Amino acid sequence: MSTLTYAVHDSMTMLRRNLKHAIRYPSVGLGSAMMPILMLLLFVYAFGDSIGAGMGGGRDAYPNYLTPGILIMGVAAGSMSTSIAVCTDMTEGIINRFRTMNITRSSFMTGHVIGSVIQTMVSAVLVVGVALAVGFRSGATPLEWLAAAGLLAAIAFAVTWLSAALGLISKTVESASNKPLLVQFLPFLGSAFVPAQSMSPGLRWFAEYQPFTPMTETLRGLLTGTAIGNDGWISLAWCAGIALVGYVWSRSLFNSGTTR
């Protein structure tokens, strides 16, 4: 077999290992899925009337605006599980056994990343199901739904590589769970819950130029038909940049062995 074939085979082995861990210990994955669902219910039923009225609609219209932002927030929240899983493997000593085995070095990180992306996409399906139950209605075509799923997968892939690097530099599982908090918090400072135009000038400037705002607006355009403009290309550029930084950083840390 070629080097590429070995790498793919080893990565699939690591992927199966991580998926089995997720099934056996579902608490972290379920926590990542429940957080966006709870936020969706909170904002629709507790704040939906006031926020929707301020945006020129009402609670019935607000789920259509809110759901894309909640989906983005769910993707960001899923990054915590990757950081914890990577740190757990690094601190419990299993990684030393992997390094003595005849496996491709990159397969360890690749298995973690792909496994996390799969779990994140399953969580997104759950969020969409709850959103439909609380009033979200999309006029998207099957192609637009497919593009939305692709965008979410690209965001998850990028954020997961960054979170994997954060897990590698963490000394404890507790610190690994705290380091991705900035990534999880950024969607709150974007257009996930209210339009950036309604914010104060300083916060509006930050919201418009941080990565999650164009991602949210692109997803909102795909699902609800609002204008996307250049946000689509900007979102893909952010995804590529974040993924590249996370991949290079993770690979450097893992190969050097100076992870903590």
One Martini backbone bead per residue (centre of mass of N, CA, C, O) as a GRO file, in nm:
protein
  260
    1MET     BB    1   0.100   0.034   0.015
    2SER     BB    2   0.063   0.352   0.034
    3THR     BB    3   0.102   0.626   0.224
    4LEU     BB    4  -0.191   0.726   0.190
    5THR     BB    5  -0.333   0.461   0.262
    6TYR     BB    6  -0.223   0.441   0.548
    7ALA     BB    7  -0.334   0.713   0.649
    8VAL     BB    8  -0.633   0.647   0.604
    9HIS     BB    9  -0.647   0.390   0.774
   10ASP     BB   10  -0.550   0.517   1.044
   11SER     BB   11  -0.768   0.739   1.059
   12MET     BB   12  -1.011   0.544   1.071
   13THR     BB   13  -0.928   0.408   1.332
   14MET     BB   14  -0.939   0.668   1.505
   15LEU     BB   15  -1.229   0.735   1.442
   16ARG     BB   16  -1.357   0.485   1.570
   17ARG     BB   17  -1.248   0.537   1.850
   18ASN     BB   18  -1.390   0.816   1.897
   19LEU     BB   19  -1.683   0.722   1.850
   20LYS     BB   20  -1.686   0.514   2.079
   21HIS     BB   21  -1.634   0.718   2.302
   22ALA     BB   22  -1.888   0.892   2.250
   23ILE     BB   23  -2.089   0.660   2.311
   24ARG     BB   24  -1.979   0.578   2.597
   25TYR     BB   25  -1.932   0.913   2.650
   26PRO     BB   26  -2.198   1.143   2.612
   27SER     BB   27  -2.184   1.404   2.791
   28VAL     BB   28  -2.021   1.607   2.618
   29GLY     BB   29  -2.190   1.593   2.358
   30LEU     BB   30  -2.464   1.664   2.491
   31GLY     BB   31  -2.375   1.937   2.602
   32SER     BB   32  -2.318   2.067   2.323
   33ALA     BB   33  -2.619   2.025   2.224
   34MET     BB   34  -2.786   2.164   2.460
   35MET     BB   35  -2.696   2.456   2.462
   36PRO     BB   36  -2.832   2.562   2.194
   37ILE     BB   37  -3.117   2.467   2.269
   38LEU     BB   38  -3.151   2.642   2.523
   39MET     BB   39  -3.101   2.913   2.380
   40LEU     BB   40  -3.336   2.894   2.188
   41LEU     BB   41  -3.562   2.877   2.400
   42LEU     BB   42  -3.492   3.133   2.554
   43PHE     BB   43  -3.512   3.346   2.314
   44VAL     BB   44  -3.797   3.278   2.220
   45TYR     BB   45  -3.965   3.278   2.509
   46ALA     BB   46  -3.822   3.526   2.669
   47PHE     BB   47  -3.722   3.736   2.405
   48GLY     BB   48  -3.892   3.728   2.138
   49ASP     BB   49  -4.092   3.964   2.162
   50SER     BB   50  -3.891   4.205   2.202
   51ILE     BB   51  -3.691   4.150   1.973
   52GLY     BB   52  -3.894   4.117   1.742
   53ALA     BB   53  -4.018   4.401   1.773
   54GLY     BB   54  -3.744   4.559   1.729
   55MET     BB   55  -3.725   4.416   1.423
   56GLY     BB   56  -4.041   4.419   1.308
   57GLY     BB   57  -4.177   4.182   1.459
   58GLY     BB   58  -4.186   3.868   1.626
   59ARG     BB   59  -4.187   3.566   1.763
   60ASP     BB   60  -4.261   3.425   1.491
   61ALA     BB   61  -4.000   3.558   1.335
   62TYR     BB   62  -3.740   3.504   1.512
   63PRO     BB   63  -3.650   3.206   1.445
   64ASN     BB   64  -3.540   3.276   1.159
   65TYR     BB   65  -3.308   3.452   1.272
   66LEU     BB   66  -3.182   3.266   1.505
   67THR     BB   67  -3.103   2.977   1.404
   68PRO     BB   68  -2.833   3.027   1.254
   69GLY     BB   69  -2.685   3.130   1.509
   70ILE     BB   70  -2.721   2.869   1.677
   71LEU     BB   71  -2.565   2.685   1.486
   72ILE     BB   72  -2.296   2.832   1.514
   73MET     BB   73  -2.278   2.802   1.821
   74GLY     BB   74  -2.274   2.491   1.819
   75VAL     BB   75  -2.008   2.462   1.670
   76ALA     BB   76  -1.838   2.614   1.880
   77ALA     BB   77  -1.914   2.429   2.124
   78GLY     BB   78  -1.787   2.160   2.002
   79SER     BB   79  -1.482   2.232   2.060
   80MET     BB   80  -1.452   2.137   2.354
   81SER     BB   81  -1.444   1.826   2.309
   82THR     BB   82  -1.177   1.822   2.156
   83SER     BB   83  -0.991   1.940   2.370
   84ILE     BB   84  -1.051   1.724   2.584
   85ALA     BB   85  -0.974   1.467   2.423
   86VAL     BB   86  -0.682   1.541   2.363
   87CYS     BB   87  -0.589   1.589   2.656
   88THR     BB   88  -0.655   1.310   2.763
   89ASP     BB   89  -0.455   1.154   2.582
   90MET     BB   90  -0.198   1.313   2.674
   91THR     BB   91  -0.231   1.258   3.002
   92GLU     BB   92  -0.281   0.924   3.002
   93GLY     BB   93  -0.050   0.793   2.782
   94ILE     BB   94  -0.152   0.682   2.500
   95ILE     BB   95   0.041   0.840   2.312
   96ASN     BB   96   0.299   0.673   2.371
   97ARG     BB   97   0.193   0.420   2.233
   98PHE     BB   98   0.143   0.536   1.952
   99ARG     BB   99   0.448   0.621   1.902
  100THR     BB  100   0.539   0.299   1.897
  101MET     BB  101   0.367   0.267   1.657
  102ASN     BB  102   0.276   0.171   1.317
  103ILE     BB  103   0.173   0.488   1.263
  104THR     BB  104   0.039   0.762   1.158
  105ARG     BB  105   0.078   1.063   1.307
  106SER     BB  106  -0.178   1.220   1.183
  107SER     BB  107  -0.417   1.026   1.273
  108PHE     BB  108  -0.481   1.128   1.554
  109MET     BB  109  -0.591   1.413   1.472
  110THR     BB  110  -0.783   1.332   1.243
  111GLY     BB  111  -0.977   1.160   1.413
  112HIS     BB  112  -1.069   1.386   1.600
  113VAL     BB  113  -1.178   1.587   1.390
  114ILE     BB  114  -1.382   1.411   1.234
  115GLY     BB  115  -1.543   1.320   1.481
  116SER     BB  116  -1.634   1.606   1.565
  117VAL     BB  117  -1.782   1.681   1.307
  118ILE     BB  118  -1.995   1.460   1.324
  119GLN     BB  119  -2.112   1.545   1.598
  120THR     BB  120  -2.188   1.834   1.514
  121MET     BB  121  -2.390   1.754   1.289
  122VAL     BB  122  -2.584   1.604   1.474
  123SER     BB  123  -2.648   1.849   1.652
  124ALA     BB  124  -2.766   2.023   1.421
  125VAL     BB  125  -3.010   1.844   1.369
  126LEU     BB  126  -3.136   1.885   1.648
  127VAL     BB  127  -3.168   2.191   1.628
  128VAL     BB  128  -3.354   2.193   1.382
  129GLY     BB  129  -3.581   2.031   1.511
  130VAL     BB  130  -3.643   2.237   1.737
  131ALA     BB  131  -3.686   2.484   1.554
  132LEU     BB  132  -3.936   2.370   1.410
  133ALA     BB  133  -4.106   2.346   1.678
  134VAL     BB  134  -4.075   2.685   1.734
  135GLY     BB  135  -4.105   2.814   1.407
  136PHE     BB  136  -3.917   2.731   1.195
  137ARG     BB  137  -3.890   2.855   0.847
  138SER     BB  138  -3.793   2.724   0.529
  139GLY     BB  139  -3.721   2.814   0.170
  140ALA     BB  140  -3.520   2.611   0.099
  141THR     BB  141  -3.346   2.432  -0.103
  142PRO     BB  142  -3.172   2.148  -0.133
  143LEU     BB  143  -2.913   2.302  -0.221
  144GLU     BB  144  -2.912   2.501   0.020
  145TRP     BB  145  -2.896   2.287   0.239
  146LEU     BB  146  -2.627   2.169   0.141
  147ALA     BB  147  -2.467   2.433   0.170
  148ALA     BB  148  -2.518   2.464   0.473
  149ALA     BB  149  -2.382   2.199   0.557
  150GLY     BB  150  -2.106   2.270   0.435
  151LEU     BB  151  -2.054   2.519   0.608
  152LEU     BB  152  -2.068   2.381   0.885
  153ALA     BB  153  -1.839   2.181   0.827
  154ALA     BB  154  -1.619   2.395   0.777
  155ILE     BB  155  -1.634   2.528   1.052
  156ALA     BB  156  -1.584   2.274   1.221
  157PHE     BB  157  -1.309   2.207   1.100
  158ALA     BB  158  -1.164   2.467   1.182
  159VAL     BB  159  -1.228   2.478   1.491
  160THR     BB  160  -1.115   2.195   1.560
  161TRP     BB  161  -0.818   2.245   1.499
  162LEU     BB  162  -0.787   2.467   1.709
  163SER     BB  163  -0.878   2.292   1.955
  164ALA     BB  164  -0.657   2.081   1.933
  165ALA     BB  165  -0.429   2.275   2.004
  166LEU     BB  166  -0.543   2.352   2.284
  167GLY     BB  167  -0.521   2.060   2.395
  168LEU     BB  168  -0.206   2.033   2.364
  169ILE     BB  169  -0.144   2.290   2.573
  170SER     BB  170  -0.280   2.137   2.796
  171LYS     BB  171  -0.246   2.012   3.130
  172THR     BB  172  -0.561   1.995   3.165
  173VAL     BB  173  -0.892   1.937   3.134
  174GLU     BB  174  -0.987   2.204   3.250
  175SER     BB  175  -0.820   2.389   3.058
  176ALA     BB  176  -0.940   2.266   2.797
  177SER     BB  177  -1.237   2.376   2.860
  178ASN     BB  178  -1.148   2.693   2.865
  179LYS     BB  179  -0.997   2.780   2.600
  180PRO     BB  180  -1.266   2.776   2.396
  181LEU     BB  181  -1.445   3.018   2.502
  182LEU     BB  182  -1.391   3.235   2.289
  183VAL     BB  183  -1.516   3.082   2.054
  184GLN     BB  184  -1.802   3.055   2.193
  185PHE     BB  185  -1.844   3.377   2.235
  186LEU     BB  186  -1.837   3.522   1.955
  187PRO     BB  187  -2.136   3.489   1.851
  188PHE     BB  188  -2.251   3.698   2.060
  189LEU     BB  189  -2.065   3.932   1.894
  190GLY     BB  190  -2.281   3.919   1.670
  191SER     BB  191  -2.561   3.823   1.446
  192ALA     BB  192  -2.725   3.595   1.601
  193PHE     BB  193  -2.953   3.782   1.769
  194VAL     BB  194  -2.866   4.059   1.635
  195PRO     BB  195  -2.809   4.315   1.458
  196ALA     BB  196  -2.526   4.501   1.410
  197GLN     BB  197  -2.676   4.781   1.360
  198SER     BB  198  -2.790   4.786   1.677
  199MET     BB  199  -2.522   4.858   1.778
  200SER     BB  200  -2.270   4.992   1.899
  201PRO     BB  201  -2.005   5.114   1.738
  202GLY     BB  202  -1.781   4.931   1.858
  203LEU     BB  203  -1.938   4.659   1.847
  204ARG     BB  204  -2.009   4.674   1.550
  205TRP     BB  205  -1.724   4.660   1.438
  206PHE     BB  206  -1.654   4.387   1.561
  207ALA     BB  207  -1.891   4.222   1.441
  208GLU     BB  208  -1.823   4.276   1.132
  209TYR     BB  209  -1.496   4.155   1.167
  210GLN     BB  210  -1.572   3.891   1.261
  211PRO     BB  211  -1.608   3.561   1.160
  212PHE     BB  212  -1.921   3.489   1.251
  213THR     BB  213  -2.091   3.690   1.090
  214PRO     BB  214  -2.061   3.591   0.791
  215MET     BB  215  -2.151   3.305   0.859
  216THR     BB  216  -2.434   3.375   0.958
  217GLU     BB  217  -2.530   3.530   0.702
  218THR     BB  218  -2.495   3.295   0.508
  219LEU     BB  219  -2.684   3.096   0.647
  220ARG     BB  220  -2.932   3.281   0.645
  221GLY     BB  221  -2.949   3.305   0.336
  222LEU     BB  222  -2.987   2.999   0.274
  223LEU     BB  223  -3.250   2.956   0.471
  224THR     BB  224  -3.415   3.262   0.424
  225GLY     BB  225  -3.314   3.466   0.172
  226THR     BB  226  -3.104   3.651   0.234
  227ALA     BB  227  -2.850   3.846   0.183
  228ILE     BB  228  -2.502   3.775   0.113
  229GLY     BB  229  -2.290   3.850  -0.087
  230ASN     BB  230  -1.957   3.843   0.046
  231ASP     BB  231  -1.991   3.641   0.289
  232GLY     BB  232  -1.922   3.372   0.161
  233TRP     BB  233  -1.621   3.424   0.094
  234ILE     BB  234  -1.538   3.515   0.375
  235SER     BB  235  -1.606   3.252   0.520
  236LEU     BB  236  -1.412   3.066   0.361
  237ALA     BB  237  -1.157   3.222   0.437
  238TRP     BB  238  -1.179   3.180   0.740
  239CYS     BB  239  -1.179   2.873   0.737
  240ALA     BB  240  -0.905   2.836   0.600
  241GLY     BB  241  -0.735   2.996   0.806
  242ILE     BB  242  -0.809   2.842   1.067
  243ALA     BB  243  -0.733   2.559   0.968
  244LEU     BB  244  -0.435   2.619   0.907
  245VAL     BB  245  -0.349   2.710   1.185
  246GLY     BB  246  -0.441   2.457   1.341
  247TYR     BB  247  -0.278   2.246   1.182
  248VAL     BB  248   0.009   2.360   1.213
  249TRP     BB  249   0.007   2.378   1.520
  250SER     BB  250  -0.059   2.083   1.585
  251ARG     BB  251   0.172   1.948   1.430
  252SER     BB  252   0.402   2.089   1.577
  253LEU     BB  253   0.334   1.994   1.864
  254PHE     BB  254   0.323   1.685   1.815
  255ASN     BB  255   0.609   1.642   1.681
  256SER     BB  256   0.777   1.780   1.920
  257GLY     BB  257   0.634   1.718   2.220
  258THR     BB  258   0.550   2.032   2.310
  259THR     BB  259   0.234   2.040   2.458
  260ARG     BB  260   0.287   2.158   2.785
   0.00000   0.00000   0.00000
